Short mmCIF file of C-alpha atoms in Angstrom, two decimals:
data_model
loop_
_atom_site.label_atom_id
_atom_site.label_comp_id
_atom_site.label_asym_id
_atom_site.label_seq_id
_atom_site.Cartn_x
_atom_site.Cartn_y
_atom_site.Cartn_z
CA MET A 1 99.26 104.73 97.19
CA ALA A 2 96.53 102.12 96.56
CA ARG A 3 94.87 102.58 99.97
CA GLN A 4 92.66 105.58 100.61
CA THR A 5 93.07 105.83 104.39
CA TYR A 6 96.55 105.56 105.90
CA TYR A 7 99.38 107.41 107.65
CA PHE A 8 102.56 108.47 105.88
CA THR A 9 105.71 110.01 107.34
CA SER A 10 108.56 112.00 105.79
CA GLU A 11 111.56 113.78 107.27
CA SER A 12 113.61 116.84 106.42
CA VAL A 13 116.91 118.23 107.68
CA SER A 14 118.01 121.85 108.02
CA GLU A 15 120.71 123.70 106.10
CA GLY A 16 122.92 123.20 109.16
CA HIS A 17 122.71 119.40 109.09
CA PRO A 18 126.22 118.11 108.29
CA ASP A 19 125.11 116.40 105.07
CA LYS A 20 123.40 119.61 103.96
CA VAL A 21 126.49 121.68 104.76
CA SER A 22 128.34 119.35 102.40
CA ASP A 23 125.64 119.66 99.73
CA ARG A 24 125.73 123.46 99.99
CA ILE A 25 129.51 123.65 99.57
CA SER A 26 129.41 121.30 96.56
CA ASP A 27 126.69 123.37 94.89
CA GLU A 28 128.54 126.61 95.62
CA ILE A 29 131.40 125.17 93.59
CA VAL A 30 129.08 124.43 90.65
CA ASP A 31 127.87 128.04 90.77
CA LEU A 32 131.42 129.35 91.07
CA TYR A 33 132.51 127.53 87.89
CA PHE A 34 129.53 128.89 85.96
CA ARG A 35 130.20 132.45 87.13
CA LYS A 36 133.93 132.37 86.47
CA SER A 37 133.72 130.60 83.12
CA VAL A 38 131.05 132.91 81.70
CA ALA A 39 132.87 136.00 83.00
CA ALA A 40 135.98 134.81 81.18
CA GLY A 41 134.09 134.42 77.89
CA MET A 42 133.80 130.64 77.99
CA SER A 43 130.57 128.98 76.92
CA PRO A 44 128.50 127.73 79.87
CA TRP A 45 127.82 124.62 77.77
CA ASP A 46 131.43 123.58 78.39
CA VAL A 47 131.35 123.77 82.20
CA ARG A 48 131.77 120.44 83.98
CA VAL A 49 131.68 119.95 87.75
CA ALA A 50 131.35 116.88 89.94
CA ALA A 51 132.27 118.04 93.44
CA GLU A 52 132.00 115.94 96.59
CA THR A 53 132.43 117.39 100.08
CA LEU A 54 133.21 115.81 103.45
CA THR A 55 132.68 117.85 106.61
CA THR A 56 133.71 116.91 110.13
CA THR A 57 135.13 118.63 113.21
CA ASN A 58 136.75 121.83 111.86
CA LYS A 59 137.62 120.05 108.61
CA VAL A 60 136.29 120.32 105.06
CA VAL A 61 137.57 118.07 102.27
CA ILE A 62 136.49 118.82 98.69
CA ALA A 63 137.23 116.30 95.93
CA GLY A 64 136.04 115.61 92.42
CA GLU A 65 136.43 116.57 88.78
CA THR A 66 135.98 119.87 86.95
CA ARG A 67 136.35 121.53 83.57
CA GLY A 68 136.04 125.21 82.82
CA GLN A 69 137.75 128.47 83.52
CA ASP A 70 140.70 128.07 85.91
CA VAL A 71 139.47 128.49 89.47
CA SER A 72 142.06 128.70 92.22
CA LYS A 73 142.03 126.71 95.42
CA ASP A 74 141.79 130.00 97.31
CA GLU A 75 138.59 130.90 95.45
CA ILE A 76 137.07 127.51 96.19
CA GLU A 77 138.07 127.75 99.84
CA ALA A 78 136.53 131.24 100.01
CA VAL A 79 133.10 130.11 98.77
CA ALA A 80 133.19 127.15 101.17
CA ARG A 81 133.88 129.43 104.13
CA ALA A 82 131.23 131.92 103.00
CA ALA A 83 128.65 129.12 102.83
CA ILE A 84 129.53 127.89 106.32
CA LYS A 85 129.24 131.46 107.63
CA ASP A 86 125.88 132.01 105.94
CA ILE A 87 124.52 128.80 107.46
CA GLY A 88 125.57 130.12 110.85
CA TYR A 89 128.49 128.04 112.12
CA GLU A 90 130.71 129.95 114.53
CA GLN A 91 131.23 127.17 117.05
CA SER A 92 134.47 125.88 118.52
CA GLY A 93 134.03 122.53 116.77
CA PHE A 94 133.06 123.98 113.38
CA HIS A 95 133.79 127.61 112.50
CA HIS A 96 133.80 129.27 109.10
CA ALA A 97 137.03 131.11 109.88
CA ASN A 98 138.94 128.31 111.63
CA ALA A 99 138.01 125.10 109.78
CA ASP A 100 140.78 123.50 107.74
CA VAL A 101 139.72 123.31 104.06
CA ASP A 102 141.42 120.82 101.68
CA VAL A 103 140.71 121.22 97.95
CA LEU A 104 141.46 118.08 95.94
CA LEU A 105 139.61 118.79 92.68
CA HIS A 106 141.20 117.65 89.41
CA ALA A 107 140.45 117.75 85.69
CA GLN A 108 137.55 115.73 84.31
CA SER A 109 138.47 112.40 82.71
CA VAL A 110 138.93 112.75 78.95
CA ASP A 111 137.15 109.41 78.51
CA ILE A 112 134.03 110.70 80.25
CA ALA A 113 134.24 113.99 78.37
CA ALA A 114 134.36 112.13 75.03
CA GLY A 115 131.05 110.49 75.82
CA VAL A 116 129.36 113.75 76.69
CA ASP A 117 130.75 116.40 74.35
CA GLU A 118 128.96 117.01 71.08
CA GLY A 119 130.78 115.62 68.05
CA THR A 120 133.08 113.29 70.02
CA GLY A 121 132.98 109.65 71.02
CA LEU A 122 130.65 107.26 69.20
CA HIS A 123 127.78 109.75 68.86
CA THR A 124 127.58 113.16 67.20
CA GLU A 125 125.03 114.69 69.59
CA GLU A 126 125.85 115.67 73.16
CA GLY A 127 125.23 112.61 75.32
CA ALA A 128 124.21 111.97 78.89
CA GLY A 129 126.94 112.30 81.51
CA ASP A 130 126.17 108.84 82.89
CA GLN A 131 123.70 106.02 82.71
CA GLY A 132 120.85 106.07 85.20
CA ILE A 133 117.16 106.29 85.99
CA MET A 134 115.40 109.44 87.20
CA PHE A 135 111.92 110.00 88.61
CA GLY A 136 109.60 112.97 88.84
CA TYR A 137 106.39 113.16 90.85
CA ALA A 138 103.55 115.57 91.55
CA CYS A 139 100.25 115.34 93.43
CA ARG A 140 97.47 117.57 94.72
CA ASP A 141 98.37 117.35 98.43
CA THR A 142 99.72 120.91 98.63
CA PRO A 143 99.58 124.20 96.69
CA ASP A 144 102.96 123.43 95.13
CA LEU A 145 101.83 119.93 94.10
CA MET A 146 104.12 118.10 96.52
CA PRO A 147 103.40 115.27 98.99
CA ALA A 148 102.25 116.82 102.25
CA PRO A 149 104.62 115.01 104.68
CA ILE A 150 107.86 116.18 103.04
CA TYR A 151 106.43 119.58 102.11
CA TYR A 152 105.56 120.53 105.69
CA SER A 153 108.70 118.91 107.10
CA HIS A 154 110.64 121.37 104.92
CA LYS A 155 108.43 124.32 105.84
CA ILE A 156 108.96 123.80 109.58
CA LEU A 157 112.75 123.86 109.27
CA GLU A 158 112.76 126.70 106.78
CA ARG A 159 110.75 128.86 109.19
CA LEU A 160 112.98 127.98 112.15
CA ALA A 161 116.08 128.86 110.12
CA GLU A 162 114.50 132.21 109.27
CA VAL A 163 113.86 133.20 112.88
CA ARG A 164 117.27 131.89 113.95
CA LYS A 165 119.13 133.91 111.35
CA ASN A 166 117.17 137.15 111.78
CA GLY A 167 117.82 137.14 115.53
CA THR A 168 114.26 136.46 116.68
CA GLU A 169 115.29 133.15 118.27
CA PRO A 170 118.98 133.48 119.25
CA ASN A 171 118.96 130.27 121.29
CA LEU A 172 118.54 128.08 118.22
CA GLU A 173 121.61 126.72 116.41
CA PRO A 174 121.95 125.57 112.76
CA ASP A 175 121.61 121.78 112.96
CA ALA A 176 118.02 120.44 112.99
CA LYS A 177 115.76 117.63 111.79
CA SER A 178 112.00 117.39 111.42
CA GLN A 179 109.54 114.60 110.75
CA VAL A 180 105.83 114.88 110.00
CA SER A 181 103.32 112.01 110.04
CA VAL A 182 100.21 112.84 108.00
CA ARG A 183 96.82 111.14 108.18
CA TYR A 184 95.15 110.53 104.81
CA GLU A 185 91.42 109.95 104.43
CA ASN A 186 89.85 109.15 101.06
CA GLY A 187 93.27 109.72 99.54
CA ARG A 188 93.59 113.29 100.84
CA PRO A 189 95.81 114.62 103.66
CA VAL A 190 93.67 115.81 106.57
CA GLY A 191 95.91 116.23 109.62
CA ALA A 192 99.22 115.69 111.39
CA SER A 193 99.20 112.70 113.71
CA ALA A 194 102.78 113.21 114.93
CA ILE A 195 105.52 115.83 114.61
CA VAL A 196 109.14 115.24 115.56
CA LEU A 197 111.58 118.14 115.83
CA SER A 198 115.17 118.00 117.04
CA THR A 199 117.12 121.24 116.93
CA GLN A 200 120.56 122.18 118.11
CA HIS A 201 120.47 124.89 120.77
CA LYS A 202 122.63 126.92 123.07
CA ASP A 203 123.66 125.25 126.31
CA GLY A 204 121.42 125.51 129.36
CA LEU A 205 118.02 124.92 127.74
CA SER A 206 115.77 121.92 128.39
CA SER A 207 113.53 120.07 125.95
CA ALA A 208 110.58 121.93 127.45
CA ASP A 209 112.31 125.25 126.79
CA ILE A 210 112.90 124.28 123.16
CA ALA A 211 109.29 123.11 122.80
CA ASP A 212 108.07 126.51 124.00
CA ILE A 213 110.25 128.17 121.33
CA VAL A 214 109.44 125.99 118.34
CA LYS A 215 105.80 124.94 118.75
CA PRO A 216 104.33 128.31 117.74
CA TYR A 217 106.33 128.24 114.51
CA ILE A 218 105.28 124.67 113.76
CA THR A 219 101.64 125.62 114.25
CA GLU A 220 102.15 128.67 112.05
CA VAL A 221 103.32 126.74 108.99
CA MET A 222 100.92 123.79 109.23
CA PRO A 223 97.47 124.03 107.58
CA ASP A 224 94.59 125.17 109.76
CA GLY A 225 93.08 122.32 111.74
CA TRP A 226 95.92 119.89 111.12
CA ILE A 227 97.28 120.13 114.65
CA THR A 228 94.79 118.95 117.25
CA ASP A 229 94.85 117.70 120.83
CA GLU A 230 95.57 114.25 119.40
CA THR A 231 98.73 115.34 117.56
CA VAL A 232 101.77 113.81 119.26
CA PHE A 233 104.85 116.04 119.60
CA HIS A 234 108.41 114.85 120.20
CA ILE A 235 110.62 117.92 120.64
CA ASN A 236 114.32 117.22 121.25
CA PRO A 237 113.45 113.78 122.63
CA THR A 238 117.05 113.03 123.68
CA GLY A 239 116.84 115.96 126.11
CA LYS A 240 119.93 117.88 124.95
CA PHE A 241 121.30 118.87 121.54
CA VAL A 242 124.19 121.28 122.03
CA ILE A 243 126.95 119.58 120.04
CA GLY A 244 125.77 119.39 116.45
CA GLY A 245 126.60 119.97 112.82
CA PRO A 246 129.82 118.50 111.42
CA ASP A 247 131.33 118.55 114.91
CA GLY A 248 128.67 116.12 116.10
CA ASP A 249 128.44 113.92 113.00
CA ALA A 250 130.41 113.85 109.75
CA GLY A 251 128.62 115.09 106.64
CA LEU A 252 128.85 113.93 103.03
CA THR A 253 127.44 115.26 99.78
CA GLY A 254 124.49 113.28 98.45
CA ARG A 255 123.36 111.42 101.58
CA LYS A 256 119.94 113.05 101.80
CA ILE A 257 118.49 112.19 98.40
CA ILE A 258 115.04 111.30 99.77
CA VAL A 259 114.91 114.58 101.68
CA ASP A 260 115.86 116.32 98.40
CA THR A 261 112.94 114.77 96.49
CA TYR A 262 109.58 113.39 97.67
CA GLY A 263 110.18 112.08 101.18
CA GLY A 264 109.70 108.45 100.12
CA MET A 265 106.23 109.03 98.65
CA ALA A 266 107.62 108.44 95.14
CA PRO A 267 110.60 106.47 93.80
CA HIS A 268 114.12 107.87 93.55
CA GLY A 269 116.58 106.75 90.91
CA GLY A 270 119.45 106.79 93.38
CA GLY A 271 121.68 109.53 91.98
CA ALA A 272 122.34 112.60 94.11
CA PHE A 273 121.90 116.13 92.75
CA SER A 274 124.27 118.44 94.61
CA GLY A 275 127.72 119.15 93.27
CA LYS A 276 126.82 118.19 89.69
CA ASP A 277 126.55 120.41 86.64
CA PRO A 278 123.46 119.83 84.46
CA THR A 279 125.21 117.54 81.94
CA LYS A 280 124.73 114.97 84.70
CA VAL A 281 121.26 113.59 84.06
CA ASP A 282 121.07 112.50 87.70
CA ARG A 283 120.28 116.15 88.25
CA SER A 284 118.91 117.64 85.02
CA ALA A 285 116.66 114.72 84.03
CA ALA A 286 115.27 114.51 87.58
CA TYR A 287 114.38 118.18 87.22
CA ALA A 288 112.81 117.50 83.82
CA SER A 289 110.80 114.59 85.23
CA ARG A 290 109.44 116.76 88.01
CA TYR A 291 108.63 119.52 85.50
CA LEU A 292 106.65 117.12 83.33
CA ALA A 293 104.83 115.51 86.27
CA LYS A 294 103.93 118.88 87.79
CA ASN A 295 102.58 120.22 84.50
CA ILE A 296 100.49 117.07 83.97
CA VAL A 297 98.86 117.43 87.39
CA ALA A 298 98.51 121.22 87.07
CA SER A 299 96.69 120.74 83.76
CA GLY A 300 93.84 119.05 85.65
CA LEU A 301 94.21 115.74 83.82
CA VAL A 302 94.93 113.63 86.93
CA ASP A 303 95.44 113.91 90.69
CA TRP A 304 98.98 112.54 90.64
CA ALA A 305 101.66 111.56 88.16
CA ASN A 306 104.94 109.68 88.40
CA ILE A 307 107.44 109.77 85.52
CA GLN A 308 110.61 107.78 84.91
CA LEU A 309 113.33 108.67 82.40
CA SER A 310 116.38 106.50 81.74
CA TYR A 311 119.66 107.23 79.97
CA ALA A 312 122.87 105.62 78.71
CA ILE A 313 126.20 107.42 79.05
CA GLY A 314 127.16 109.21 75.87
CA VAL A 315 123.70 108.74 74.30
CA ALA A 316 121.44 111.75 73.85
CA GLU A 317 117.90 110.37 73.69
CA PRO A 318 116.46 108.66 76.77
CA THR A 319 116.38 104.88 76.55
CA SER A 320 112.84 104.84 77.98
CA ILE A 321 109.98 107.07 79.10
CA TYR A 322 107.46 105.71 81.59
CA VAL A 323 104.35 107.51 82.83
CA GLU A 324 102.45 106.13 85.83
CA LEU A 325 98.98 107.41 86.68
CA ASP A 326 96.13 105.89 88.66
CA SER A 327 94.45 102.78 87.25
CA LYS A 328 91.59 104.79 85.72
CA HIS A 329 94.00 106.59 83.39
CA ALA A 330 96.04 103.77 81.84
CA ALA A 331 95.23 104.90 78.30
CA LEU A 332 96.17 108.48 79.13
CA ALA A 333 99.51 107.29 80.53
CA GLU A 334 100.33 105.55 77.25
CA ARG A 335 99.29 108.63 75.30
CA LEU A 336 101.50 110.87 77.43
CA GLU A 337 104.50 108.63 76.83
CA GLN A 338 104.05 109.36 73.13
CA VAL A 339 103.29 113.07 73.51
CA LEU A 340 105.84 114.30 76.04
CA PRO A 341 108.94 114.08 73.79
CA SER A 342 107.17 116.27 71.24
CA LEU A 343 106.47 118.94 73.86
CA MET A 344 109.97 119.04 75.32
CA SER A 345 113.25 117.60 74.09
CA LEU A 346 114.47 115.12 76.69
CA THR A 347 118.06 115.01 75.51
CA PRO A 348 120.57 116.52 77.96
CA ARG A 349 120.98 119.55 75.69
CA GLY A 350 117.22 119.85 75.22
CA ILE A 351 116.58 119.76 78.96
CA ARG A 352 119.26 122.34 79.68
CA THR A 353 117.86 124.59 76.96
CA HIS A 354 114.19 124.27 77.92
CA LEU A 355 114.81 124.77 81.64
CA ASP A 356 117.72 127.23 81.17
CA LEU A 357 120.01 125.29 83.48
CA ASN A 358 123.41 126.67 82.41
CA LYS A 359 123.43 129.23 85.22
CA PRO A 360 124.76 129.65 88.77
CA ILE A 361 121.42 128.68 90.35
CA TYR A 362 122.31 125.60 92.36
CA ALA A 363 123.49 126.60 95.86
CA ARG A 364 119.94 127.66 96.75
CA THR A 365 118.69 124.14 96.06
CA ALA A 366 120.91 122.50 98.68
CA ALA A 367 118.43 122.77 101.57
CA TYR A 368 114.65 122.42 102.00
CA GLY A 369 114.13 120.34 98.88
CA HIS A 370 114.79 120.70 95.16
CA PHE A 371 111.06 120.53 94.44
CA GLY A 372 107.97 122.35 95.64
CA ARG A 373 109.74 125.72 95.42
CA THR A 374 108.78 128.99 93.74
CA PRO A 375 110.60 129.76 90.45
CA ASP A 376 113.02 132.68 90.80
CA SER A 377 113.27 135.62 88.42
CA ASP A 378 116.87 134.71 87.53
CA GLY A 379 115.92 131.19 86.43
CA GLY A 380 116.33 129.34 89.70
CA PHE A 381 113.86 126.48 90.20
CA SER A 382 112.73 126.84 86.58
CA TRP A 383 111.62 123.19 86.72
CA GLU A 384 108.82 124.30 89.06
CA GLY A 385 107.25 126.39 86.31
CA LEU A 386 104.01 125.53 84.49
CA GLY A 387 104.96 126.34 80.92
CA LEU A 388 103.56 123.12 79.42
CA VAL A 389 100.04 123.16 80.86
CA GLU A 390 98.28 124.56 77.80
CA ALA A 391 100.30 122.45 75.39
CA LEU A 392 99.41 119.31 77.37
CA LYS A 393 95.73 120.14 77.31
CA LYS A 394 95.80 120.56 73.55
CA ALA A 395 97.86 117.42 72.99
CA VAL A 396 95.65 115.03 74.97
#
């Protein structure tokens, strides 16, 4: 952002939003193929999944391409139902036990596989699963180096899901959306000018009832002093939100890509993440871009960083690396473009190796953002780690 004083707004959606239900099911399938293939003695490097999910009233349709250990339709249906149950859907219009699940997955195209597999096609090294551009961003707005509007939009919904699922707030239902407008002064976030929250609820409650339930949790997760008498709240502004989830609106994998990333504060290459194994650079290179940007900012070199990587299908090395910093650091940006490939291989294999992505770690990414999370002990969210900070300091 060139201006120093402005307002910026981002939105998030809960794990029960129909598009997020679809994302979760698709990522559960990625994890299932990793688990089954490794258990059967197959190399995780050979797993391929591109799963798309449609959800609507008591109907789930799963389509796409896979390669790996044989996984039955019953096993895929079981993980889909388990995901729906975990999210919390036991409603007449969408129920984990009663929904009709169609599994239409088929084998990956041999032509696509030839472009990706090592030693096949026109290139000897494992290539990218598709062409595309990917972006990674980090800034000093929040402790996890994420833009404040999307970060706190996620935190609100994450907290409401927690109290819904542990029984503290039994009147809340799974489907919800949030939106936070943040005021920036001198380039720094200083307060919330407006907060919008729409949440599905049990019948018989008014907007005022829902406001009484959710406002304390919103205040809890926002920074001290950000909510004032001037903060405008819109809680369930339509007045009633009983019918929700896939029964209220059809869901599709990959429709919430801005929610998944930086809330519009930074560019997005356009490719969705969920349902894709890490040979797809839409996912793995976006993770690598975030990892590089976060380490640059965490090193203290700059206040924000935006990185673009681009790839050609079947080709290992990126076709370009672009680093954007503020205007005072143009020379540093050029230097980083030269240095970064020496600190981390940016080939698909190099990214998967460095970030240890050949694991069943993807279902947990499907809601509340792929970035700004805490790395897990089993390797989940490894791209949020800070393993390059010291190397960056030495290199530049």
